[in-house]
Coordinates of N, CA and C in Angstrom, one line a residue:
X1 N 22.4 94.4 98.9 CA 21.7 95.7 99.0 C 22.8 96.8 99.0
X2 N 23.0 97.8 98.0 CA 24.0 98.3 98.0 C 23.5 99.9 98.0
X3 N 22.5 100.2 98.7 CA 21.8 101.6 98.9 C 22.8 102.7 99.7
X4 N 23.7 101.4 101.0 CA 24.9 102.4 101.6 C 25.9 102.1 101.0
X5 N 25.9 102.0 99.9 CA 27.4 102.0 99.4 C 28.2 103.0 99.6
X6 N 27.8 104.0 99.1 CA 28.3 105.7 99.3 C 28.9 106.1 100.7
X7 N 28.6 105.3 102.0 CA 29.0 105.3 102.7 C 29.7 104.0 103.5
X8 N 30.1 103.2 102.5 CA 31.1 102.1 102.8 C 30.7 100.7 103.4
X9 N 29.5 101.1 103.1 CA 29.0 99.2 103.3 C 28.1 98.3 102.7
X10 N 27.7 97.5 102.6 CA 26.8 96.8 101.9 C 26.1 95.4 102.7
X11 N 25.0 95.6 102.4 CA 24.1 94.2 103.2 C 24.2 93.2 102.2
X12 N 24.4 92.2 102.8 CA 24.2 90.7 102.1 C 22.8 90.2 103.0
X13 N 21.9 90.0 101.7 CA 20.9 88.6 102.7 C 20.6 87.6 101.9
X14 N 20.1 86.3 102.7 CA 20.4 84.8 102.1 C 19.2 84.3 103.0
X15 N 18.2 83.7 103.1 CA 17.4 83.7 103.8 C 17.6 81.7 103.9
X16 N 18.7 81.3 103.1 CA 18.6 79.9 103.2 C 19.9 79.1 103.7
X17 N 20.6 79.7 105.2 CA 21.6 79.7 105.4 C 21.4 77.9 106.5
X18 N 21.6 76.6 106.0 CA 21.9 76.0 106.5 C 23.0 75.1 106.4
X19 N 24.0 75.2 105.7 CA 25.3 75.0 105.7 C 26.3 76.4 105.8
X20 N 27.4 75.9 106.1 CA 28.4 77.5 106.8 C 28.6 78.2 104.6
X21 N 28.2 79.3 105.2 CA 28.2 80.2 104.1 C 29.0 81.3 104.4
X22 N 30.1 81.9 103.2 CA 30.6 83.0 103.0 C 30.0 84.2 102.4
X23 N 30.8 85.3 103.0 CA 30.3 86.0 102.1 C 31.8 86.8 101.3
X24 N 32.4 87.0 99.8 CA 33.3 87.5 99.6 C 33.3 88.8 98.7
X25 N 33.5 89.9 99.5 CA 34.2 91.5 98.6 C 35.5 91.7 98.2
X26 N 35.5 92.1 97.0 CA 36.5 91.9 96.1 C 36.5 93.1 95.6
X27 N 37.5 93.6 95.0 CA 37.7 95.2 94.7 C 39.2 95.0 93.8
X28 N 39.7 94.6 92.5 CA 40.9 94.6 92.3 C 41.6 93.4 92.7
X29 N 42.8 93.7 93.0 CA 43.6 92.2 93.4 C 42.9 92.5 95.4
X30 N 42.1 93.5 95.8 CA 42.1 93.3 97.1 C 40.9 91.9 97.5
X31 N 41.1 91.0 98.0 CA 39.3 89.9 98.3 C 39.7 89.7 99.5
X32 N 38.8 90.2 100.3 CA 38.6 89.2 101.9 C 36.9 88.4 101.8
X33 N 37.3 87.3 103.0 CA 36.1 86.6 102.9 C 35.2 86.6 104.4
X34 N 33.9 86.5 104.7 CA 33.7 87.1 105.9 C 32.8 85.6 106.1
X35 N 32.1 85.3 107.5 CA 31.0 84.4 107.5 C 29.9 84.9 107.5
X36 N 29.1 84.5 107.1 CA 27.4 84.9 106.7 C 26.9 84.1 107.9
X37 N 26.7 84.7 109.2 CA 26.2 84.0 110.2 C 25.0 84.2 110.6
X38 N 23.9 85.1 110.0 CA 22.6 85.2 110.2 C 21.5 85.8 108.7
X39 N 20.9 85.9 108.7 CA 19.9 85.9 107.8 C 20.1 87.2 106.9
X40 N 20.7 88.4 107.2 CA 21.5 89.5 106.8 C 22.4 89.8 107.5
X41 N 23.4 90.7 106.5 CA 24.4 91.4 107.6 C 25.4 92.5 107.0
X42 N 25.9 93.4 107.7 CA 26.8 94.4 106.6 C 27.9 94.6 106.8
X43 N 28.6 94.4 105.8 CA 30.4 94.3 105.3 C 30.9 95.2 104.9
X44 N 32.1 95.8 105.2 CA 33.1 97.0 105.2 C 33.3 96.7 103.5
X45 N 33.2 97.9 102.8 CA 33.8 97.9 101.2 C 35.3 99.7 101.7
X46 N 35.8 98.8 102.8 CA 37.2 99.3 103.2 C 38.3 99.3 101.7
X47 N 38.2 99.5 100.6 CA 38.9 99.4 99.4 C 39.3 100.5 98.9
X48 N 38.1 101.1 99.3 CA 38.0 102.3 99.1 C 37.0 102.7 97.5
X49 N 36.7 104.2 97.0 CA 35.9 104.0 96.0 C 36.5 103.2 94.5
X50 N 35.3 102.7 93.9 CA 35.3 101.8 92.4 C 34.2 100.5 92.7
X51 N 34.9 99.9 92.1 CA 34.1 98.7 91.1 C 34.1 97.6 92.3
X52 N 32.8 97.2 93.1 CA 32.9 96.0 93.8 C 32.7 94.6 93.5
X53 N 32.9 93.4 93.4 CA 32.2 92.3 93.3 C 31.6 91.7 95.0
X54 N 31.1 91.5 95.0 CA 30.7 90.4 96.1 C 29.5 89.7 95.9
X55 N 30.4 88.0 96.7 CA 29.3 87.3 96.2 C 29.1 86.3 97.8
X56 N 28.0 85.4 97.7 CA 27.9 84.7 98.4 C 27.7 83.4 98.1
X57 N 28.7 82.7 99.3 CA 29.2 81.2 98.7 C 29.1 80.4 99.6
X58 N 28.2 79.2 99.3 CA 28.0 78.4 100.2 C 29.1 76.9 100.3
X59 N 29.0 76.1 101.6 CA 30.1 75.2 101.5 C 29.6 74.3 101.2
X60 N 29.9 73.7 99.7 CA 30.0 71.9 99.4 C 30.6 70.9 100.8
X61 N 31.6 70.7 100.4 CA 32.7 70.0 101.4 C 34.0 70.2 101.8
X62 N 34.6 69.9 103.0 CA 35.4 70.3 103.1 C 36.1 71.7 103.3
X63 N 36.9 72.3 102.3 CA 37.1 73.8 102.2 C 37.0 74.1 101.0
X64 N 35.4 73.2 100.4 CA 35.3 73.4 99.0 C 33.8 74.3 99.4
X65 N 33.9 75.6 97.9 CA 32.3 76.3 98.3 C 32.1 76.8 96.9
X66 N 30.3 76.9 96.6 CA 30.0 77.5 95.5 C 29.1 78.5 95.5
X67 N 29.3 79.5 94.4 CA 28.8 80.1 94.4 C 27.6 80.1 94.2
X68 N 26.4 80.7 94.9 CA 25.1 81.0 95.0 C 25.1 82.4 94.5
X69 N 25.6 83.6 94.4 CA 25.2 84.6 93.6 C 26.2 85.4 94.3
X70 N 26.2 86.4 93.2 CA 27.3 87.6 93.0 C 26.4 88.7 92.6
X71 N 27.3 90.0 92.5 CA 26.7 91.3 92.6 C 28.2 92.2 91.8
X72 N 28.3 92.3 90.9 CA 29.6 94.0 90.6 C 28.3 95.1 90.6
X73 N 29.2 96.3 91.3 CA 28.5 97.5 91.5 C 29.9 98.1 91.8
X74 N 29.3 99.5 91.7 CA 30.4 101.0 91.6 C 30.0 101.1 92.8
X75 N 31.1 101.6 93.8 CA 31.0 102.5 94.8 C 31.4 103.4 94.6
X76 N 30.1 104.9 95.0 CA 30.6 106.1 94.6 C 30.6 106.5 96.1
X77 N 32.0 105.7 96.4 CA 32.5 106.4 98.2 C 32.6 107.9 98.5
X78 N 32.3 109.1 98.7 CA 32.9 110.2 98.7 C 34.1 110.4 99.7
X79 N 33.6 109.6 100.9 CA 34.8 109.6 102.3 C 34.8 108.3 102.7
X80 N 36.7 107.9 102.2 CA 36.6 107.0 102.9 C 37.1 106.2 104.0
X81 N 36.8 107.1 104.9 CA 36.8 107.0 106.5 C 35.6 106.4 107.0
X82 N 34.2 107.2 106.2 CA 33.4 106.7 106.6 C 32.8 105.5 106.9
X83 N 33.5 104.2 106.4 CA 33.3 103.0 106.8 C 34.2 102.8 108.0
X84 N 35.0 103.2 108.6 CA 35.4 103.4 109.9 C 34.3 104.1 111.1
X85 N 33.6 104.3 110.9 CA 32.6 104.8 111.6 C 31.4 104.1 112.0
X86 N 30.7 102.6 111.2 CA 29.8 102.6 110.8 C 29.8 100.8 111.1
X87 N 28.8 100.3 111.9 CA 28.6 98.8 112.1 C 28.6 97.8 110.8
X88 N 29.6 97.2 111.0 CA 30.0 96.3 109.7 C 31.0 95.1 110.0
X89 N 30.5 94.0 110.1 CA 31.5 92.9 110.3 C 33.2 93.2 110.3
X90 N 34.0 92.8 111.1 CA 33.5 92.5 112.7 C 33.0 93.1 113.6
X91 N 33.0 94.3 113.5 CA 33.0 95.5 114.2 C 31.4 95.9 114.2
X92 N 30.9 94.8 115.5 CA 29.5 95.0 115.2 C 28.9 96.2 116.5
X93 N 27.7 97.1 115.8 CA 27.3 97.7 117.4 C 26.5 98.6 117.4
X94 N 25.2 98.7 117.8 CA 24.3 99.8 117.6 C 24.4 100.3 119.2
X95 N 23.2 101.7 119.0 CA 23.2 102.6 120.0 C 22.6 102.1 121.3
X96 N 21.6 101.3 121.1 CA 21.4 100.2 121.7 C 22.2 99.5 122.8
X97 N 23.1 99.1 122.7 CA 24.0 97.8 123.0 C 24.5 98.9 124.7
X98 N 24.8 97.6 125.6 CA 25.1 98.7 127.0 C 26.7 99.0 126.5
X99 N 27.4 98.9 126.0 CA 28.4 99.3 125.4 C 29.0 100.3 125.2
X100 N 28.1 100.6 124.3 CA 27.9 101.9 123.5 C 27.0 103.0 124.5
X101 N 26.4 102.3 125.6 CA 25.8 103.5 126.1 C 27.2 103.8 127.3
X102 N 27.6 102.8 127.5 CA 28.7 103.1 128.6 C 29.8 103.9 128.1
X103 N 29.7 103.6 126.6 CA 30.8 104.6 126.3 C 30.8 106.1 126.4
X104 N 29.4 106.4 126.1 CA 28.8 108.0 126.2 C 28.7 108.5 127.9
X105 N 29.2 107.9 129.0 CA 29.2 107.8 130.2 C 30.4 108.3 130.5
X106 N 31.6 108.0 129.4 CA 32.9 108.4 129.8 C 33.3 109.6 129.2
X107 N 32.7 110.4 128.4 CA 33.3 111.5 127.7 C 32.6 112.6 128.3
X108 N 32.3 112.5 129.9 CA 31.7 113.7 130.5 C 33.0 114.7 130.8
X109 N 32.8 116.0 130.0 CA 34.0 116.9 130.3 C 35.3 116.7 129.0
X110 N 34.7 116.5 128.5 CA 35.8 115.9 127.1 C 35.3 116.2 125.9
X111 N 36.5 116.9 126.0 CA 36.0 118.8 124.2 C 36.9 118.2 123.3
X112 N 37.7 117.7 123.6 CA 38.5 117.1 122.1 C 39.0 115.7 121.7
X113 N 38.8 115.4 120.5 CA 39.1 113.6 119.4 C 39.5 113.1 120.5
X114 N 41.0 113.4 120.8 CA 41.7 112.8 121.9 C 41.5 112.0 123.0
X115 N 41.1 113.5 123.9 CA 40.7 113.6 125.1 C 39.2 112.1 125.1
X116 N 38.8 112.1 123.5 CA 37.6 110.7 123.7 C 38.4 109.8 123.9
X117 N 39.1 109.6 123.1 CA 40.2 108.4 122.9 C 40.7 107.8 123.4
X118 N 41.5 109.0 124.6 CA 42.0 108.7 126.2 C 41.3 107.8 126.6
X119 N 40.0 108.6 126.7 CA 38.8 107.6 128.0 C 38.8 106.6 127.6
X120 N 38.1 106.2 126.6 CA 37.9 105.1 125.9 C 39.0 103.9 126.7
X121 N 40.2 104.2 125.3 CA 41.2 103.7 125.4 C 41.2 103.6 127.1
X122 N 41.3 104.0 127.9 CA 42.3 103.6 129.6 C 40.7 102.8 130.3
X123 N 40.3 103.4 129.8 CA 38.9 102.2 130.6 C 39.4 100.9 130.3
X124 N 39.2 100.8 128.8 CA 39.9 98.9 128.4 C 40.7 98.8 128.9
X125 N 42.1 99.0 128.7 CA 43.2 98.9 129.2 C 43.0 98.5 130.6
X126 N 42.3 99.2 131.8 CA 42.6 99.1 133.1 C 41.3 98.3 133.7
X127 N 40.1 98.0 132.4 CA 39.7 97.1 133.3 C 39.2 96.1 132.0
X128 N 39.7 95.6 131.1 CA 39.7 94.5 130.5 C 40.8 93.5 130.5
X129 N 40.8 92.4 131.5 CA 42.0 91.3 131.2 C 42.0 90.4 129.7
X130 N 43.2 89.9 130.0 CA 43.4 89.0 128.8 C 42.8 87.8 128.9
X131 N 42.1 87.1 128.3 CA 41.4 85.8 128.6 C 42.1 84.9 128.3
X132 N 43.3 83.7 128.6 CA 43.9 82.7 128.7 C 43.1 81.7 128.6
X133 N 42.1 81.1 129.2 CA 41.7 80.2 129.5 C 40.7 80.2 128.0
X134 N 40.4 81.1 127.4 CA 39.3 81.2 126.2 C 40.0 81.5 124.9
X135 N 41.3 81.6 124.8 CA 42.1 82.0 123.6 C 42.0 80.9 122.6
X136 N 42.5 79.4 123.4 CA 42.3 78.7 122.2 C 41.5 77.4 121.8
X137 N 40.2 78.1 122.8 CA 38.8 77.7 122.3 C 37.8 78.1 121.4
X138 N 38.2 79.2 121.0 CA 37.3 79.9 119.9 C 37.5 79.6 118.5
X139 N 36.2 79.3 117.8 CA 36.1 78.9 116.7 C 37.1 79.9 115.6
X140 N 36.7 79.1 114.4 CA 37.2 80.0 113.4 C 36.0 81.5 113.0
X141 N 35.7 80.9 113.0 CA 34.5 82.3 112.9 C 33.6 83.0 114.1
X142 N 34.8 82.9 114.9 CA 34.1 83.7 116.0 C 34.2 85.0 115.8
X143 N 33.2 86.2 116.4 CA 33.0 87.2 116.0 C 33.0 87.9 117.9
X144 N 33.2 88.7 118.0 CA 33.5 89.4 119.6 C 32.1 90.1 119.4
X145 N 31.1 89.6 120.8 CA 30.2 90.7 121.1 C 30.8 91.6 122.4
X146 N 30.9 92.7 121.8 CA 30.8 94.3 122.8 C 30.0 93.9 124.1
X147 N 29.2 93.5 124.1 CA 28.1 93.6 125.6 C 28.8 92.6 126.7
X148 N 29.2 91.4 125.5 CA 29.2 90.0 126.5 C 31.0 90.4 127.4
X149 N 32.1 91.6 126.6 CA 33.6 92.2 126.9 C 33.5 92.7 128.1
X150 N 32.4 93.8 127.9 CA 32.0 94.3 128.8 C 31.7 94.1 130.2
X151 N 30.9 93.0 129.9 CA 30.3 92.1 131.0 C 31.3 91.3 131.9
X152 N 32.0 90.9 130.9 CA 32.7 89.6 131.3 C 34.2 90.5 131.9
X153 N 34.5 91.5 131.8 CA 35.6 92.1 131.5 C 36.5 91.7 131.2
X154 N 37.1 90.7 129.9 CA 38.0 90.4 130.1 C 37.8 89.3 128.4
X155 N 38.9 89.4 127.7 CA 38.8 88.9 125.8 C 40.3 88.7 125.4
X156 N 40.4 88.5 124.0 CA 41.6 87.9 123.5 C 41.6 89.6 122.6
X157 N 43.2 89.5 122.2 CA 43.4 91.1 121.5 C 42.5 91.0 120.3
X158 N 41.6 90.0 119.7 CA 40.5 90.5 118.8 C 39.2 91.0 119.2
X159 N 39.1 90.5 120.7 CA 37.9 91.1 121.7 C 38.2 92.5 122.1
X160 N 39.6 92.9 122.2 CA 39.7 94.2 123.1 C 39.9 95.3 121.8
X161 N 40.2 94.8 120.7 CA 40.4 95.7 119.0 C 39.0 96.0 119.1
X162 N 37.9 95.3 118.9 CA 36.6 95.3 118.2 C 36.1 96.3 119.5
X163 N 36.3 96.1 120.6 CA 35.6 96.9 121.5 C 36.0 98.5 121.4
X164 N 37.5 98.5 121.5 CA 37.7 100.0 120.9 C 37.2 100.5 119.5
X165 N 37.1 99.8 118.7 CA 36.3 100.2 117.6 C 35.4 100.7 117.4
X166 N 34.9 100.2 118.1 CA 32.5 99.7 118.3 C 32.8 100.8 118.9
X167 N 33.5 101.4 120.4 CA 33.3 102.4 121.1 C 33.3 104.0 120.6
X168 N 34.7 104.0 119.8 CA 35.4 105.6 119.3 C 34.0 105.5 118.5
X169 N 33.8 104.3 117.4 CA 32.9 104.7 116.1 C 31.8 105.3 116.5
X170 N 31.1 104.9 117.9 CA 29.7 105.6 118.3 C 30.2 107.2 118.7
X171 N 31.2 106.9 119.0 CA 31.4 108.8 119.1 C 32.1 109.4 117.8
X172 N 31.8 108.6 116.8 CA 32.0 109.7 115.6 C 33.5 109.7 115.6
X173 N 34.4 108.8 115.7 CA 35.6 109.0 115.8 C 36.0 107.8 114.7
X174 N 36.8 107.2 113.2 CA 36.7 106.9 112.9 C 38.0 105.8 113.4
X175 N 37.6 104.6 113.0 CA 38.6 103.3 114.0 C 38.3 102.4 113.3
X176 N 40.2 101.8 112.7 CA 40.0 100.3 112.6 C 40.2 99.7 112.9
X177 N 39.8 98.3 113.0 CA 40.3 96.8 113.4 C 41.4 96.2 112.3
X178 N 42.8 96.0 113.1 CA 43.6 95.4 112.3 C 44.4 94.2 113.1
X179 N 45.0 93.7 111.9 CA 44.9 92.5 111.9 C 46.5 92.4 111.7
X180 N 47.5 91.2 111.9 CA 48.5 91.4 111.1 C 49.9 90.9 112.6
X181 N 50.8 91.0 112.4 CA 52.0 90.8 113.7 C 52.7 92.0 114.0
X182 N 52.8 92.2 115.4 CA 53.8 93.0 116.2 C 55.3 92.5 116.5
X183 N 56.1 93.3 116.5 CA 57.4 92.7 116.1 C 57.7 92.1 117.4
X184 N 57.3 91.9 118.8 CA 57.8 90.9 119.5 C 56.4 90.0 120.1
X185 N 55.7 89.7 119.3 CA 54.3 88.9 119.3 C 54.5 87.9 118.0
X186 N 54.3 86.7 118.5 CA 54.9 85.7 117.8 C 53.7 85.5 116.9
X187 N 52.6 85.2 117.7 CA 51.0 84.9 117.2 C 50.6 86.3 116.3
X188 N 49.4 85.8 116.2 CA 48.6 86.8 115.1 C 48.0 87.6 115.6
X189 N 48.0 88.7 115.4 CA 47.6 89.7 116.6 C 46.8 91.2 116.3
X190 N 45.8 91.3 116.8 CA 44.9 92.8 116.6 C 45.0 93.6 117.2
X191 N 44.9 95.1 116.3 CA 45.2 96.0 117.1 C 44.4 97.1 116.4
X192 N 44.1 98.6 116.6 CA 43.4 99.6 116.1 C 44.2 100.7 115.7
X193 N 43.9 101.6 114.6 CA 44.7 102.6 114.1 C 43.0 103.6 114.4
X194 N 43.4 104.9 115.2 CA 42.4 105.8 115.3 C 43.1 106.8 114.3
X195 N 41.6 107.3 113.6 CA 41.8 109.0 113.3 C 41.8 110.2 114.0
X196 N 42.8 110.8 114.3 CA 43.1 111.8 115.3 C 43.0 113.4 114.4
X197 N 42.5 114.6 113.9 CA 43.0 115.7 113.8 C 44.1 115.4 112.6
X198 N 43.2 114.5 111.4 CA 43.7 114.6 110.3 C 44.6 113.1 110.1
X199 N 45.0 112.2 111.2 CA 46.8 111.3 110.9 C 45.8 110.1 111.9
X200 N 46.0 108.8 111.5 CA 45.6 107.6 111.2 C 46.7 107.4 112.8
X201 N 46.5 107.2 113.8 CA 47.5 106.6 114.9 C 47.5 105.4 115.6
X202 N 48.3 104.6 115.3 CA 48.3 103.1 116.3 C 48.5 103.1 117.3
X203 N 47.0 102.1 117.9 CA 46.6 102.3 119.3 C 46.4 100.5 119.5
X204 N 47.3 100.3 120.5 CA 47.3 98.4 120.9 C 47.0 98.2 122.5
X205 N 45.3 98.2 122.6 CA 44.9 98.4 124.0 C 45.6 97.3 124.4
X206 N 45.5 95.5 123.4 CA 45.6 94.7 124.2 C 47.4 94.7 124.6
X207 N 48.4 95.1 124.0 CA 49.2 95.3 124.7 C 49.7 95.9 126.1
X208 N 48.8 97.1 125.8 CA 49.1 98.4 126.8 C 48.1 97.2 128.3
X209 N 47.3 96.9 128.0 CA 46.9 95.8 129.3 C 48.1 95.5 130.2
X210 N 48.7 94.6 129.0 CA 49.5 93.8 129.5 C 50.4 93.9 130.2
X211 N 51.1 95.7 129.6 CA 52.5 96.1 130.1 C 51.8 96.6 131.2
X212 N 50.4 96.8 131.8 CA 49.7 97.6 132.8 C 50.2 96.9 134.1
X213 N 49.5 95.2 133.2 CA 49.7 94.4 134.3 C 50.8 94.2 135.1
X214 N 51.8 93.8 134.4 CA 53.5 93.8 134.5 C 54.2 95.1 134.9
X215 N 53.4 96.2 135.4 CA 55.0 97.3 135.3 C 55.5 98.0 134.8
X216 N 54.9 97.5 132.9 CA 56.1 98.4 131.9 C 55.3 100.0 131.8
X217 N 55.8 100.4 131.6 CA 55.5 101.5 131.4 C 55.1 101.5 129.7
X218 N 53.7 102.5 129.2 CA 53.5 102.7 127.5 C 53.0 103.7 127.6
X219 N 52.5 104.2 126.0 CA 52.1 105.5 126.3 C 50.8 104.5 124.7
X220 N 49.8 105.5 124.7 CA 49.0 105.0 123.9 C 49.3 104.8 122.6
X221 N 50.0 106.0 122.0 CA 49.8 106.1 120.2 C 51.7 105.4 120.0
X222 N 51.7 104.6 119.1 CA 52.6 103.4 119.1 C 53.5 103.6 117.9
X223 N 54.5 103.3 117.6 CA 55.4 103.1 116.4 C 54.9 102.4 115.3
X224 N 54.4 102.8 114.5 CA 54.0 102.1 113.3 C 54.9 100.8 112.7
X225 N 55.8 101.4 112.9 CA 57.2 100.7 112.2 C 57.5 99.3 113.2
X226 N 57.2 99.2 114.1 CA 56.8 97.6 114.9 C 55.4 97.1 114.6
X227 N 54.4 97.3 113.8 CA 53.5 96.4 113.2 C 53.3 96.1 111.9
X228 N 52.9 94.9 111.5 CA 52.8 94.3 110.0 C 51.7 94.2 110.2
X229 N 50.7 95.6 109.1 CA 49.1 94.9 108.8 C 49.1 93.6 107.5
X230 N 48.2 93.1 107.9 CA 47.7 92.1 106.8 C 46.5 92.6 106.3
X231 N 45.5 92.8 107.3 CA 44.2 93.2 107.2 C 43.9 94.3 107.8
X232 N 42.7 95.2 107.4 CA 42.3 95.8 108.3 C 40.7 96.0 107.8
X233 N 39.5 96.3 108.8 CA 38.1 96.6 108.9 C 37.8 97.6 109.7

């Protein structure tokens, strides 16, 4: 369904999902592949505007899959930020969710981008831990719910990415989830780039936790030049 294209996403539905199924957007040499874990769902066309393919592919065997059907279509993106804004794998989250209402609880007295961002941002930071004991139990296609972070206080740096995401995005603040290594993080590691007053700024709650925990002293918006994206949503 590509009715929101214009505004940076597109729904896939498959109503016959009983083997693990993909779903892949392609734009150019850019393709990422996502899981198709329910009966619909909607995917970031983060490429920016042109020519999309995506298709969906189910698994034969192994890490062998075929395709069940494809789609090329134009995206006539006008902004595109706007898919930074907007619920789309992984970055899942309606107005609904207690999440997202908690987040509109923190921005009492707060006139400017920032000043959201702050909140946002030092809430997680000071009260989401790092989860150890669940790091390397999670599947490959695990996806972070917002409600259960919340709840539980406490996720791996792809839980505490998606959560600042899900949060700024409800307040109209545009936020990605990225993906990729930090120059003294050995593992693979997530982090967020916010739009501030025009400039894209890297923001690594789940670091800033950590140095909270320990002593170090940080400040929010980060040196670009110590992270390697691979991906971003």
């Amino acid at each position: 369904d590509t009715n929101k294209s214009e505004e940076g996403i597109v729904k896939v539905s498959y109503n016959g999902i009983n083997k693990k199924t993909k779903v892949m957007v392609e734009k150019g040499l850019e393709k990422y592949y996502y899981d198709l874990k329910k009966e619909d769902d909607y995917f970031p066309l983060q490429f920016g505007q042109g020519d999309y393919t995506v298709a969906v592919l189910e698994n034969t065997s192994g890490n062998k899959y075929k395709v069940l059907g494809k789609r090329t279509f134009k995206a006539d993106i006008k902004d595109e930020n706007a898919v930074y804004l907007k619920s789309a794998q992984p970055v899942i989250w309606n107005g609904n969710m207690k999440a997202i209402k908690f987040a509109k609880t923190l921005l009492e007295d707060k006139k400017t981008s920032i000043e959201v961002v702050q909140a946002i941002y030092e809430y997680i930071v000071n009260n989401v831990k790092y989860d150890y004991q669940n790091m390397d139990k999670l599947k490959s296609d695990y996806i972070p719910d917002i409600d259960k972070i919340i709840k539980s206080g406490k996720g791996i740096c792809y839980d505490y990415s998606v959560l600042l995401a899900a949060m700024l995005r409800s307040c109209n603040i545009p936020t990605k989830l990225v993906k990729g290594y930090k120059d003294d993080i050995k593992e693979y590691h997530a982090w967020n780039e916010v739009y501030i007053d025009g400039d894209w700024i890297v923001v690594d709650p789940t670091y800033d936790a950590w140095a909270l925990k320990n002593g170090i002293s940080y400040s929010m918006e980060k040196d670009a030049k110590l992270y390697e994206k691979l991906k971003e949503y």
